[in-house]
Short mmCIF file of C-alpha atoms in Angstrom, two decimals:
data_model
loop_
_atom_site.label_atom_id
_atom_site.label_comp_id
_atom_site.label_asym_id
_atom_site.label_seq_id
_atom_site.Cartn_x
_atom_site.Cartn_y
_atom_site.Cartn_z
CA MET A 1 170.62 -111.84 50.61
CA ALA A 2 173.61 -111.93 52.92
CA ASP A 3 171.26 -111.32 55.87
CA ARG A 4 168.95 -114.12 54.67
CA ALA A 5 171.91 -116.49 54.26
CA ARG A 6 173.22 -115.72 57.75
CA ALA A 7 169.75 -116.07 59.28
CA PHE A 8 169.41 -119.60 57.90
CA GLU A 9 173.02 -120.56 58.60
CA VAL A 10 172.90 -119.74 62.30
CA ARG A 11 169.64 -121.69 62.73
CA LEU A 12 170.65 -124.77 60.72
CA ALA A 13 174.30 -125.11 61.73
CA GLY A 14 173.46 -127.73 64.35
CA SER A 15 172.17 -130.14 61.70
CA TRP A 16 174.43 -129.44 58.71
CA GLN A 17 178.03 -128.41 58.19
CA ILE A 18 177.56 -125.10 56.41
CA GLN A 19 180.02 -122.88 54.56
CA THR A 20 178.96 -119.62 52.94
CA ALA A 21 180.58 -117.73 50.08
CA TYR A 22 179.80 -114.18 49.00
CA ARG A 23 180.26 -112.53 45.64
CA THR A 24 182.95 -109.87 45.92
CA ASP A 25 183.80 -109.21 42.25
CA GLY A 26 181.75 -108.52 39.15
CA ARG A 27 179.18 -110.97 37.86
CA PHE A 28 181.46 -112.61 35.31
CA ALA A 29 184.65 -112.60 37.40
CA SER A 30 182.78 -114.27 40.26
CA ILE A 31 181.86 -117.34 38.18
CA PRO A 32 185.38 -118.89 38.25
CA ALA A 33 185.84 -117.74 41.85
CA PHE A 34 182.69 -119.55 42.94
CA ALA A 35 183.60 -122.57 40.80
CA ARG A 36 187.02 -122.87 42.47
CA TRP A 37 185.47 -122.55 45.91
CA LEU A 38 182.91 -125.25 45.14
CA GLY A 39 185.67 -127.50 43.79
CA ASP A 40 187.67 -127.05 46.99
CA THR A 41 184.78 -127.48 49.46
CA ARG A 42 183.00 -130.28 47.51
CA PRO A 43 179.57 -129.75 49.09
CA ASP A 44 176.82 -132.37 49.01
CA LEU A 45 174.26 -129.62 48.44
CA VAL A 46 174.60 -126.09 47.09
CA TYR A 47 172.04 -123.43 48.03
CA VAL A 48 172.13 -120.33 45.81
CA PHE A 49 170.55 -117.11 47.05
CA ASP A 50 168.99 -115.22 44.13
CA MET A 51 168.75 -116.30 40.52
CA ALA A 52 171.80 -114.23 39.57
CA LEU A 53 174.44 -115.02 36.99
CA ALA A 54 177.55 -115.89 39.02
CA GLY A 55 175.98 -118.15 41.63
CA VAL A 56 173.60 -119.93 39.27
CA VAL A 57 176.17 -120.65 36.55
CA ALA A 58 178.91 -121.78 38.93
CA ALA A 59 176.56 -123.94 41.00
CA GLY A 60 174.80 -125.36 37.94
CA LEU A 61 178.08 -126.43 36.34
CA HIS A 62 179.26 -127.89 39.66
CA ARG A 63 176.05 -129.91 39.92
CA TRP A 64 176.48 -131.40 36.45
CA ARG A 65 180.12 -132.29 37.20
CA SER A 66 179.81 -133.59 40.76
CA GLY A 67 176.21 -134.69 41.22
CA ALA A 68 175.75 -132.39 44.22
CA ARG A 69 172.16 -131.37 44.90
CA LEU A 70 171.25 -127.79 44.00
CA VAL A 71 168.60 -125.46 45.38
CA VAL A 72 168.02 -122.00 43.88
CA ASP A 73 166.25 -119.45 46.11
CA THR A 74 164.70 -116.60 44.14
CA GLY A 75 162.44 -113.70 45.02
CA ASP A 76 161.92 -112.56 41.44
CA ALA A 77 160.49 -113.84 38.20
CA ILE A 78 163.64 -112.55 36.56
CA THR A 79 162.52 -112.68 32.91
CA ALA A 80 159.30 -110.84 33.70
CA LEU A 81 161.31 -108.27 35.65
CA ALA A 82 163.77 -107.85 32.78
CA ARG A 83 160.93 -107.09 30.36
CA SER A 84 160.08 -104.00 32.37
CA LEU A 85 163.68 -102.82 32.80
CA ARG A 86 165.84 -104.00 29.87
CA GLY A 87 166.00 -104.10 26.11
CA PRO A 88 165.56 -107.21 23.90
CA VAL A 89 169.14 -108.44 24.37
CA GLY A 90 168.93 -108.15 28.14
CA VAL A 91 165.59 -109.96 28.18
CA ALA A 92 166.97 -112.79 26.02
CA VAL A 93 170.04 -113.25 28.23
CA THR A 94 167.92 -113.18 31.39
CA ALA A 95 165.48 -115.72 29.95
CA ALA A 96 168.39 -118.04 29.11
CA LEU A 97 169.70 -117.73 32.68
CA GLU A 98 166.27 -118.52 34.10
CA ARG A 99 165.91 -121.60 31.87
CA PHE A 100 169.37 -122.81 32.92
CA ALA A 101 168.56 -122.32 36.61
CA LEU A 102 165.26 -124.17 36.40
CA ALA A 103 166.84 -127.02 34.43
CA SER A 104 169.84 -127.33 36.75
CA ALA A 105 168.18 -127.09 40.15
CA ASP A 106 166.88 -130.08 42.07
CA HIS A 107 164.43 -127.71 43.73
CA ILE A 108 163.38 -124.07 43.60
CA VAL A 109 162.58 -121.94 46.65
CA VAL A 110 160.40 -118.90 45.99
CA ARG A 111 159.32 -116.10 48.29
CA GLY A 112 155.74 -115.67 47.14
CA THR A 113 152.63 -117.82 46.70
CA TYR A 114 151.94 -116.51 43.20
CA HIS A 115 155.47 -117.42 42.10
CA ARG A 116 154.87 -121.03 43.11
CA GLU A 117 151.68 -121.02 41.05
CA LEU A 118 153.49 -119.44 38.10
CA LEU A 119 156.17 -122.14 38.14
CA ALA A 120 153.63 -124.92 38.67
CA ALA A 121 152.00 -123.91 35.39
CA LYS A 122 155.38 -124.65 33.76
CA GLY A 123 155.67 -128.01 35.50
CA VAL A 124 158.26 -126.78 38.03
CA ALA A 125 157.77 -127.62 41.71
CA ALA A 126 158.68 -124.95 44.24
CA THR A 127 158.53 -124.35 47.98
CA VAL A 128 157.46 -120.98 49.37
CA ILE A 129 159.86 -119.61 52.01
CA PRO A 130 159.19 -115.86 52.04
CA ASP A 131 161.49 -113.03 53.00
CA GLY A 132 161.93 -113.15 56.75
CA VAL A 133 162.68 -111.12 59.85
CA ASP A 134 164.60 -111.70 63.08
CA LEU A 135 161.99 -110.93 65.72
CA ASP A 136 164.66 -110.59 68.40
CA VAL A 137 165.99 -107.53 66.55
CA PHE A 138 162.93 -106.03 64.86
CA GLN A 139 160.11 -105.32 67.29
CA PRO A 140 157.99 -102.34 68.35
CA ARG A 141 159.90 -99.52 70.04
CA ASP A 142 159.28 -96.08 71.41
CA ASP A 143 159.46 -93.59 68.55
CA ARG A 144 161.36 -90.78 70.28
CA ARG A 145 164.92 -91.85 69.40
CA GLY A 146 163.98 -92.49 65.78
CA ARG A 147 162.29 -89.13 65.41
CA THR A 148 165.38 -87.47 66.83
CA LEU A 149 167.63 -89.34 64.39
CA LEU A 150 165.42 -88.29 61.48
CA GLY A 151 164.87 -84.74 62.68
CA VAL A 152 161.08 -84.96 62.62
CA GLY A 153 158.58 -83.85 65.22
CA ASP A 154 155.03 -84.97 65.87
CA GLU A 155 153.95 -84.84 62.22
CA LEU A 156 152.33 -87.88 60.66
CA THR A 157 155.38 -89.61 59.21
CA ILE A 158 155.26 -91.87 56.14
CA GLY A 159 158.32 -93.97 55.40
CA VAL A 160 159.87 -96.32 52.87
CA LEU A 161 163.01 -98.43 53.25
CA GLY A 162 165.07 -99.79 50.37
CA SER A 163 167.46 -99.22 47.49
CA CYS A 164 166.41 -96.26 45.36
CA ILE A 165 167.52 -97.08 41.81
CA TRP A 166 166.43 -94.96 38.85
CA SER A 167 164.75 -96.84 35.99
CA PRO A 168 165.24 -94.91 32.73
CA SER A 169 162.71 -97.08 30.90
CA VAL A 170 159.76 -96.18 33.16
CA GLN A 171 161.18 -92.93 34.59
CA ILE A 172 160.60 -93.77 38.24
CA ALA A 173 162.61 -94.89 41.26
CA TYR A 174 161.70 -96.65 44.49
CA GLY A 175 159.92 -94.05 46.60
CA TRP A 176 158.31 -92.20 43.69
CA ASP A 177 154.87 -92.87 45.12
CA LEU A 178 155.85 -91.27 48.44
CA VAL A 179 157.01 -88.05 46.78
CA GLU A 180 153.87 -87.86 44.62
CA LEU A 181 151.73 -88.55 47.69
CA LEU A 182 153.33 -85.64 49.54
CA GLY A 183 152.63 -83.42 46.56
CA LEU A 184 148.93 -84.19 46.98
CA LEU A 185 149.16 -83.47 50.73
CA ARG A 186 151.28 -80.33 50.42
CA GLY A 187 150.91 -78.03 53.40
CA ARG A 188 149.48 -80.67 55.73
CA PRO A 189 151.52 -81.75 58.82
CA VAL A 190 152.91 -84.81 57.06
CA LYS A 191 156.55 -85.84 56.58
CA GLY A 192 157.98 -88.37 54.14
CA VAL A 193 161.07 -90.45 54.94
CA LEU A 194 163.20 -92.42 52.49
CA ILE A 195 165.73 -94.72 54.21
CA GLY A 196 168.24 -95.93 51.63
CA ASP A 197 170.32 -94.59 48.77
CA GLY A 198 170.93 -95.13 45.09
CA SER A 199 170.81 -93.48 41.69
CA GLY A 200 167.16 -92.50 42.07
CA VAL A 201 167.60 -90.20 45.08
CA ALA A 202 168.68 -87.20 43.01
CA HIS A 203 165.63 -87.64 40.75
CA LEU A 204 163.29 -87.84 43.73
CA ARG A 205 164.85 -84.74 45.29
CA GLU A 206 164.27 -82.83 42.06
CA ARG A 207 160.67 -84.03 41.86
CA ALA A 208 160.08 -83.01 45.48
CA ARG A 209 161.40 -79.53 44.64
CA ALA A 210 159.13 -79.31 41.61
CA LEU A 211 156.11 -80.27 43.73
CA GLY A 212 157.04 -77.80 46.46
CA VAL A 213 157.42 -80.49 49.13
CA GLU A 214 161.19 -80.61 49.50
CA ASP A 215 160.84 -79.45 53.12
CA GLN A 216 158.41 -82.30 53.80
CA MET A 217 160.83 -85.02 52.63
CA VAL A 218 163.65 -86.52 54.70
CA PHE A 219 166.25 -88.39 52.63
CA ALA A 220 167.88 -90.38 55.41
CA GLY A 221 170.38 -92.23 53.23
CA ARG A 222 171.84 -95.65 53.94
CA ARG A 223 171.75 -96.41 57.66
CA PRO A 224 173.33 -99.20 59.74
CA MET A 225 171.13 -102.20 60.51
CA GLU A 226 171.12 -101.48 64.24
CA GLU A 227 169.39 -98.12 63.62
CA LEU A 228 166.58 -99.49 61.49
CA PRO A 229 164.17 -100.54 64.28
CA ASP A 230 164.35 -97.03 65.78
CA LEU A 231 163.97 -95.34 62.39
CA LEU A 232 160.97 -97.51 61.50
CA ALA A 233 159.43 -96.77 64.90
CA ALA A 234 159.38 -93.11 63.85
CA CYS A 235 157.28 -93.92 60.76
CA ASP A 236 153.57 -93.90 61.54
CA ILE A 237 152.85 -95.42 58.12
CA CYS A 238 155.13 -97.47 55.87
CA LEU A 239 154.53 -97.92 52.15
CA SER A 240 155.03 -101.25 50.38
CA THR A 241 154.36 -100.81 46.68
CA GLN A 242 154.75 -103.47 43.99
CA THR A 243 153.80 -103.39 40.32
CA ASN A 244 150.69 -105.34 39.35
CA ASP A 245 152.34 -107.73 36.91
CA ASP A 246 154.20 -111.03 37.17
CA ALA A 247 157.34 -109.24 38.38
CA GLY A 248 155.47 -107.66 41.29
CA ASN A 249 153.04 -110.44 42.11
CA VAL A 250 155.76 -113.00 42.87
CA ARG A 251 157.25 -110.88 45.64
CA THR A 252 157.09 -110.61 49.38
CA THR A 253 159.92 -108.01 49.56
CA GLY A 254 162.28 -107.93 52.51
CA LYS A 255 160.79 -104.68 53.81
CA LEU A 256 157.25 -105.88 54.52
CA PRO A 257 158.28 -108.32 57.30
CA LEU A 258 160.37 -105.57 58.93
CA TYR A 259 157.49 -103.08 58.88
CA LEU A 260 155.11 -105.59 60.44
CA ALA A 261 157.57 -106.81 63.07
CA CYS A 262 158.13 -103.20 64.15
CA GLY A 263 154.40 -102.69 64.53
CA ARG A 264 154.00 -100.18 61.72
CA TYR A 265 150.77 -99.40 59.89
CA VAL A 266 151.36 -100.55 56.31
CA LEU A 267 149.74 -99.25 53.15
CA ALA A 268 150.55 -101.78 50.46
CA SER A 269 149.53 -102.32 46.88
CA ARG A 270 147.15 -105.27 46.58
CA VAL A 271 149.94 -107.23 44.92
CA GLY A 272 152.16 -110.17 45.81
CA GLU A 273 152.32 -111.73 49.25
CA ALA A 274 150.92 -108.58 50.87
CA ARG A 275 147.43 -109.39 49.58
CA TYR A 276 147.50 -112.74 51.41
CA VAL A 277 148.72 -111.56 54.81
CA LEU A 278 147.60 -107.96 55.39
CA PRO A 279 144.24 -106.75 56.73
CA GLU A 280 141.96 -105.39 54.02
CA GLU A 281 142.28 -101.87 55.43
CA MET A 282 145.98 -101.85 54.56
CA LEU A 283 145.58 -102.84 50.89
CA VAL A 284 145.33 -100.32 48.07
CA PRO A 285 144.46 -101.21 44.43
CA TYR A 286 147.32 -100.81 41.94
CA ASP A 287 147.08 -101.18 38.15
CA GLY A 288 149.82 -102.29 35.77
CA LEU A 289 153.48 -101.34 35.74
CA VAL A 290 153.33 -97.64 36.66
CA ASP A 291 149.99 -96.60 38.11
CA ARG A 292 149.99 -92.80 38.03
CA ALA A 293 146.67 -92.74 39.89
CA TYR A 294 148.05 -94.78 42.80
CA PRO A 295 149.43 -91.81 44.81
CA GLY A 296 145.93 -90.34 44.73
CA ARG A 297 144.48 -93.49 46.27
CA LEU A 298 147.21 -93.42 48.89
CA ALA A 299 146.43 -89.78 49.63
CA GLU A 300 142.78 -90.64 50.28
CA ARG A 301 143.80 -93.28 52.82
CA VAL A 302 146.36 -91.02 54.50
CA ARG A 303 143.89 -88.15 54.87
CA VAL A 304 141.52 -90.47 56.75
CA LEU A 305 144.30 -91.76 59.00
CA ALA A 306 145.64 -88.26 59.64
CA ASP A 307 142.19 -87.08 60.71
CA ASP A 308 141.58 -90.11 62.92
CA ARG A 309 144.88 -91.45 64.22
CA ALA A 310 143.05 -93.97 66.39
CA GLN A 311 142.73 -96.08 63.24
CA LEU A 312 146.51 -96.49 63.27
CA THR A 313 146.12 -98.96 66.15
CA LEU A 314 145.54 -101.63 63.50
CA ARG A 315 149.34 -101.66 63.30
CA ASP A 316 149.36 -103.56 66.61
CA ARG A 317 148.45 -106.68 64.63
CA GLY A 318 151.72 -106.46 62.70
CA PRO A 319 154.04 -108.37 65.06
CA ALA A 320 151.62 -111.32 65.19
CA ILE A 321 151.44 -111.38 61.38
CA ALA A 322 155.23 -111.24 61.20
CA HIS A 323 155.51 -114.12 63.66
CA GLU A 324 153.04 -116.28 61.77
CA HIS A 325 154.38 -115.71 58.26
CA PHE A 326 157.90 -114.28 58.37
CA ASP A 327 159.70 -115.31 61.58
CA TYR A 328 163.12 -116.69 60.55
CA ASN A 329 162.81 -119.42 63.19
CA ARG A 330 159.73 -120.76 61.42
CA LEU A 331 161.17 -120.26 57.96
CA ALA A 332 164.36 -122.09 58.94
CA ALA A 333 162.26 -125.01 60.16
CA ARG A 334 160.55 -125.12 56.76
CA LEU A 335 163.92 -125.05 55.04
CA ALA A 336 165.23 -127.79 57.34
CA THR A 337 162.38 -130.05 56.26
CA LEU A 338 163.13 -129.37 52.58
CA LEU A 339 166.87 -129.99 52.97
CA THR A 340 166.24 -133.21 54.87
CA THR A 341 164.04 -134.43 52.03
CA LEU A 342 166.68 -133.58 49.43
CA ASP A 343 169.30 -135.25 51.61
CA GLY A 344 167.29 -138.46 51.62
CA GLY A 345 166.18 -137.96 55.20
CA HIS A 346 169.71 -138.43 56.58
CA ALA A 347 170.11 -135.12 58.41
CA ASP A 348 169.40 -135.11 62.12
CA VAL A 349 166.85 -132.31 62.46
CA PRO A 350 166.23 -131.35 66.11
CA ASP A 351 162.59 -131.47 67.22
CA GLY A 352 162.60 -127.72 67.75
CA MET A 353 163.53 -127.20 64.10
CA ARG A 354 160.76 -129.32 62.63
CA ALA A 355 158.09 -127.39 60.74
#
């Protein structure tokens, strides 16, 4: 979210005076900190990134006190997500937060087409501004440096990028599908790469050992942003998997634009924004919350691609897809139009920033 905030700030600073605050303490301690900051800066409009407790509560209260306009930008249907991860108390608290955010905001920004439709059914208007990518940073590169950094050779390399957090309720973590996929391809010249860290890594390592594919997995850990284009260049295929429920269908995910901008071949669940923007060849059916048959479907696709790598050239369409749907320059123009509308048309939006 900090990257998204900075991407918009640098592109809109010529038309608005922008100040950005970041949460540095816990969720509850940050509420008074944000409230004090808002009281000191007295903004005309507050833009909250993510429907999270501290920002939403502080900004919502500030709106009611001061009359400032409020926009909440969310990539998740948070109550639906809580149902899959939390107990009844957690779901109730999350639902209350979502109701407060929707009631307090002058407008909602969502990152997926389905999320807009979901909110429209509740009588809530929303604008779709998906997760984005800076195309000056993320673009196709030669794969040699990335393969050296990862310690992989010429094997077919399958990668995922993101936080790997263990979910006790469903007993999986981000990247579970990659490990299970390798288990089905054990012994073939295929490597799996997980870029990121979190509480789920230890569980995935143990599962890889149990499947006998520990030597085929590279746990790259958290890496600096400047290394990511090279590391993604080393991944012949990138996985983008979302659950087939409201929580998954509302999403773009920040990884998909990066994969496409770097010219990677993507295998994605037919869920969320991926189903609207990806070629049919890159979409894989996914059922429900945890689809235990999904790695098998992935394995079928990977076997075909491994046997005929010429099919991987479909990845060359990725940068054009990223430019059309996820380029931060275009997304900032869309946001500029929205902010101008909320501002009563008073902001001076340069012609180059108009959507």
